[in-house]
PDB file of C-alpha atoms in Angstrom:
ATOM      1  CA  MET A   1     -33.183 -21.226  25.894  1.00 51.00           C
ATOM      2  CA  CYS A   2     -35.481 -21.546  22.972  1.00 47.00           C
ATOM      3  CA  ILE A   3     -34.106 -21.062  19.236  1.00 46.00           C
ATOM      4  CA  ARG A   4     -35.067 -17.805  19.098  1.00 40.00           C
ATOM      5  CA  ASP A   5     -32.908 -16.627  21.790  1.00 41.00           C
ATOM      6  CA  SER A   6     -29.919 -18.875  20.489  1.00 39.00           C
ATOM      7  CA  ILE A   7     -29.911 -17.116  17.051  1.00 38.00           C
ATOM      8  CA  LEU A   8     -30.149 -13.532  18.815  1.00 35.00           C
ATOM      9  CA  VAL A   9     -27.001 -14.534  20.908  1.00 38.00           C
ATOM     10  CA  ILE A  10     -25.180 -15.605  17.807  1.00 41.00           C
ATOM     11  CA  THR A  11     -26.099 -12.718  15.884  1.00 38.00           C
ATOM     12  CA  LEU A  12     -24.892 -10.499  18.599  1.00 36.00           C
ATOM     13  CA  ALA A  13     -21.963 -12.573  19.033  1.00 38.00           C
ATOM     14  CA  ALA A  14     -21.056 -11.816  15.442  1.00 38.00           C
ATOM     15  CA  THR A  15     -21.927  -8.284  15.244  1.00 38.00           C
ATOM     16  CA  VAL A  16     -19.151  -8.027  18.065  1.00 37.00           C
ATOM     17  CA  LEU A  17     -16.556 -10.040  16.547  1.00 40.00           C
ATOM     18  CA  LEU A  18     -17.320  -8.183  13.497  1.00 40.00           C
ATOM     19  CA  GLY A  19     -16.828  -4.681  15.133  1.00 42.00           C
ATOM     20  CA  CYS A  20     -13.434  -6.082  16.675  1.00 43.00           C
ATOM     21  CA  SER A  21     -11.982  -6.778  13.479  1.00 42.00           C
ATOM     22  CA  ALA A  22     -12.842  -4.009  11.357  1.00 44.00           C
ATOM     23  CA  THR A  23     -10.439  -1.481  10.111  1.00 47.00           C
ATOM     24  CA  SER A  24      -7.669  -0.024  12.117  1.00 53.00           C
ATOM     25  CA  ASN A  25      -7.866   2.953  14.359  1.00 76.00           C
ATOM     26  CA  ILE A  26      -4.461   4.139  13.057  1.00 86.00           C
ATOM     27  CA  SER A  27      -4.590   7.133  11.225  1.00 91.00           C
ATOM     28  CA  LEU A  28      -2.716   7.403   7.694  1.00 88.00           C
ATOM     29  CA  LYS A  29      -0.632  10.061   9.325  1.00 91.00           C
ATOM     30  CA  GLU A  30       0.436   7.603  11.630  1.00 93.00           C
ATOM     31  CA  LYS A  31       0.663   4.701   9.258  1.00 94.00           C
ATOM     32  CA  ASP A  32       3.171   7.059   7.547  1.00 92.00           C
ATOM     33  CA  GLN A  33       5.195   7.598  10.195  1.00 94.00           C
ATOM     34  CA  ALA A  34       5.712   3.754  11.091  1.00 94.00           C
ATOM     35  CA  TYR A  35       6.578   3.057   7.423  1.00 95.00           C
ATOM     36  CA  ALA A  36       9.279   5.906   7.703  1.00 93.00           C
ATOM     37  CA  LYS A  37      10.233   4.112  10.669  1.00 94.00           C
ATOM     38  CA  TYR A  38      10.511   0.704   9.419  1.00 94.00           C
ATOM     39  CA  LEU A  39      12.589   1.993   6.534  1.00 94.00           C
ATOM     40  CA  SER A  40      15.168   3.597   8.963  1.00 92.00           C
ATOM     41  CA  GLU A  41      15.223   0.632  11.264  1.00 94.00           C
ATOM     42  CA  GLU A  42      15.742  -1.883   8.289  1.00 92.00           C
ATOM     43  CA  ASN A  43      18.248   0.375   6.837  1.00 92.00           C
ATOM     44  CA  LEU A  44      15.914  -0.151   3.237  1.00 92.00           C
ATOM     45  CA  ALA A  45      18.524   1.171   0.366  1.00 91.00           C
ATOM     46  CA  GLY A  46      16.435   2.888  -2.631  1.00 93.00           C
ATOM     47  CA  GLU A  47      16.979   2.392  -6.181  1.00 93.00           C
ATOM     48  CA  ASP A  48      16.432   5.058  -8.954  1.00 94.00           C
ATOM     49  CA  LYS A  49      14.836   2.786 -11.267  1.00 92.00           C
ATOM     50  CA  ILE A  50      13.525  -0.626 -11.921  1.00 93.00           C
ATOM     51  CA  ASN A  51      14.290  -2.109 -14.931  1.00 90.00           C
ATOM     52  CA  SER A  52      12.496  -4.434 -17.331  1.00 88.00           C
ATOM     53  CA  PHE A  53       9.501  -3.622 -14.941  1.00 90.00           C
ATOM     54  CA  ARG A  54       5.982  -5.317 -15.920  1.00 90.00           C
ATOM     55  CA  PHE A  55       3.072  -4.082 -13.516  1.00 92.00           C
ATOM     56  CA  LYS A  56       1.148  -7.192 -12.053  1.00 94.00           C
ATOM     57  CA  GLY A  57      -0.552  -5.384  -9.055  1.00 94.00           C
ATOM     58  CA  TRP A  58      -0.108  -2.972  -6.127  1.00 96.00           C
ATOM     59  CA  LYS A  59      -1.673  -2.291  -2.761  1.00 95.00           C
ATOM     60  CA  PRO A  60      -2.672   0.756  -1.109  1.00 94.00           C
ATOM     61  CA  LEU A  61      -0.894   1.512   2.731  1.00 95.00           C
ATOM     62  CA  SER A  62      -1.797   5.180   3.101  1.00 93.00           C
ATOM     63  CA  ASP A  63      -2.098   8.209   0.693  1.00 92.00           C
ATOM     64  CA  LYS A  64       1.766   8.381   0.438  1.00 94.00           C
ATOM     65  CA  PHE A  65       2.922   5.158   0.134  1.00 96.00           C
ATOM     66  CA  LEU A  66       2.118   1.996  -2.025  1.00 96.00           C
ATOM     67  CA  ILE A  67       3.228  -1.503  -2.629  1.00 97.00           C
ATOM     68  CA  ILE A  68       3.617  -2.387  -6.304  1.00 96.00           C
ATOM     69  CA  SER A  69       4.369  -5.610  -7.703  1.00 96.00           C
ATOM     70  CA  ALA A  70       5.667  -7.027 -10.936  1.00 92.00           C
ATOM     71  CA  ALA A  71       5.437  -9.918 -13.160  1.00 86.00           C
ATOM     72  CA  HIS A  72       8.214 -11.733 -11.936  1.00 83.00           C
ATOM     73  CA  LYS A  73       7.112 -12.051  -8.476  1.00 86.00           C
ATOM     74  CA  LYS A  74       9.302  -8.944  -6.960  1.00 94.00           C
ATOM     75  CA  ASP A  75       7.755  -6.485  -5.157  1.00 96.00           C
ATOM     76  CA  TYR A  76       8.748  -2.550  -4.239  1.00 96.00           C
ATOM     77  CA  LEU A  77       7.637   0.054  -1.861  1.00 97.00           C
ATOM     78  CA  ILE A  78       6.738   3.472  -3.871  1.00 96.00           C
ATOM     79  CA  GLU A  79       7.100   6.434  -1.555  1.00 95.00           C
ATOM     80  CA  THR A  80       5.506   9.583  -3.368  1.00 95.00           C
ATOM     81  CA  GLN A  81       6.543  13.123  -3.156  1.00 94.00           C
ATOM     82  CA  GLY A  82       3.774  14.584  -0.652  1.00 87.00           C
ATOM     83  CA  THR A  83       0.460  13.151  -0.331  1.00 89.00           C
ATOM     84  CA  CYS A  84      -1.633  11.319  -2.975  1.00 90.00           C
ATOM     85  CA  HIS A  85      -5.214  12.199  -1.809  1.00 85.00           C
ATOM     86  CA  ASP A  86      -7.487   9.342  -1.885  1.00 87.00           C
ATOM     87  CA  LEU A  87      -4.608   6.718  -2.853  1.00 92.00           C
ATOM     88  CA  ASN A  88      -5.650   4.600   0.098  1.00 89.00           C
ATOM     89  CA  GLU A  89      -9.169   4.415  -0.892  1.00 91.00           C
ATOM     90  CA  SER A  90      -8.609   4.152  -4.867  1.00 92.00           C
ATOM     91  CA  HIS A  91     -10.102   1.107  -6.487  1.00 92.00           C
ATOM     92  CA  GLY A  92      -6.884   1.253  -9.476  1.00 94.00           C
ATOM     93  CA  ILE A  93      -3.831   3.090 -10.523  1.00 95.00           C
ATOM     94  CA  GLU A  94      -1.866   4.175 -13.584  1.00 93.00           C
ATOM     95  CA  LEU A  95       1.784   3.975 -13.707  1.00 93.00           C
ATOM     96  CA  ASN A  96       2.736   7.264 -16.131  1.00 93.00           C
ATOM     97  CA  ARG A  97       6.271   6.540 -17.220  1.00 91.00           C
ATOM     98  CA  PHE A  98       8.596   7.601 -19.723  1.00 87.00           C
ATOM     99  CA  SER A  99       9.452   3.957 -21.206  1.00 84.00           C
ATOM    100  CA  ASN A 100       7.097   0.930 -21.008  1.00 81.00           C
ATOM    101  CA  PHE A 101       9.373  -1.559 -18.913  1.00 86.00           C
ATOM    102  CA  VAL A 102      11.049   1.087 -16.943  1.00 91.00           C
ATOM    103  CA  ILE A 103      10.055   2.615 -13.647  1.00 93.00           C
ATOM    104  CA  HIS A 104      11.987   5.669 -12.406  1.00 91.00           C
ATOM    105  CA  LYS A 105      12.309   7.681  -9.333  1.00 91.00           C
ATOM    106  CA  GLU A 106      12.855  10.915 -11.533  1.00 88.00           C
ATOM    107  CA  GLY A 107       9.850  12.139 -13.388  1.00 90.00           C
ATOM    108  CA  ASP A 108       7.287   9.224 -13.482  1.00 94.00           C
ATOM    109  CA  SER A 109       3.948   9.365 -11.487  1.00 95.00           C
ATOM    110  CA  ILE A 110       1.335   7.316 -10.091  1.00 95.00           C
ATOM    111  CA  SER A 111      -1.947   8.228 -10.667  1.00 94.00           C
ATOM    112  CA  THR A 112      -5.057   7.145  -9.149  1.00 94.00           C
ATOM    113  CA  ILE A 113      -7.896   5.902 -11.753  1.00 93.00           C
ATOM    114  CA  GLU A 114     -10.665   8.120 -10.212  1.00 93.00           C
ATOM    115  CA  GLN A 115      -8.461  10.985 -10.624  1.00 91.00           C
ATOM    116  CA  PRO A 116      -6.090  10.292 -13.786  1.00 91.00           C
ATOM    117  CA  THR A 117      -4.796  13.673 -14.547  1.00 91.00           C
ATOM    118  CA  LYS A 118      -3.541  14.315 -11.033  1.00 92.00           C
ATOM    119  CA  LYS A 119       0.171  12.795 -10.781  1.00 93.00           C
ATOM    120  CA  CYS A 120       1.765  11.703  -7.418  1.00 94.00           C
ATOM    121  CA  PHE A 121       5.374  11.689  -8.245  1.00 95.00           C
ATOM    122  CA  ILE A 122       7.699   9.041  -6.923  1.00 96.00           C
ATOM    123  CA  LYS A 123      10.122  10.159  -4.414  1.00 95.00           C
ATOM    124  CA  SER A 124      11.292   6.964  -4.042  1.00 95.00           C
ATOM    125  CA  ILE A 125      11.747   3.023  -4.694  1.00 96.00           C
ATOM    126  CA  TYR A 126      12.636   0.478  -2.140  1.00 96.00           C
ATOM    127  CA  PRO A 127      12.906  -3.505  -3.297  1.00 95.00           C
ATOM    128  CA  LEU A 128      11.062  -5.592  -0.733  1.00 96.00           C
ATOM    129  CA  THR A 129      11.824  -8.836   0.377  1.00 94.00           C
ATOM    130  CA  ALA A 130       8.295 -11.349   0.625  1.00 93.00           C
ATOM    131  CA  GLY A 131       8.703 -11.134   4.688  1.00 94.00           C
ATOM    132  CA  GLN A 132       8.986  -7.273   4.313  1.00 95.00           C
ATOM    133  CA  THR A 133       6.139  -7.034   2.198  1.00 95.00           C
ATOM    134  CA  GLU A 134       3.868  -9.192   4.786  1.00 95.00           C
ATOM    135  CA  HIS A 135       5.232  -6.608   7.701  1.00 95.00           C
ATOM    136  CA  LEU A 136       4.190  -3.508   5.774  1.00 95.00           C
ATOM    137  CA  GLU A 137       1.195  -4.826   4.652  1.00 94.00           C
ATOM    138  CA  SER A 138       0.400  -5.625   8.825  1.00 93.00           C
ATOM    139  CA  ILE A 139       1.466  -2.557   9.965  1.00 91.00           C
ATOM    140  CA  GLY A 140      -2.069  -0.706  11.488  1.00 82.00           C
ATOM    141  CA  ASN A 141      -3.811  -3.760  10.770  1.00 79.00           C
ATOM    142  CA  PRO A 142      -5.476  -5.699  13.844  1.00 68.00           C
ATOM    143  CA  ILE A 143      -3.759  -8.158  15.793  1.00 63.00           C
ATOM    144  CA  GLN A 144      -5.167 -11.624  14.907  1.00 58.00           C
ATOM    145  CA  SER A 145      -5.556 -13.988  17.803  1.00 52.00           C
TER     146      SER A 145
END
């Protein structure tokens, strides 16, 4: 086999591998159902508010669920009231809250940086362990071999 043929084989193999590791085939609706099922199975207790919260980062899960991280290395699963359109594709969020260091489930909201005037009100707040965060982030992702 000549060098050109070897390069062609390597290129084809890389293309196939990238195609297999592409984004999940699971829909956002199916993800939402999986998150709701996980909450039920794990019997996670929601909180009315998070005190002393200093925003560190976030991870979109769907257009209804996201994980927010606090500076004190604590994660929280946030469920919004209804669909928060394009949350899953957003490059950033804003926390719209009445107090600088507290997040309330009643009245506080999230906006994407792309649509800051469109508020997604918080329905539920669930504190997470590191293992729970990892599991929720893996829902809908291809299984790594």
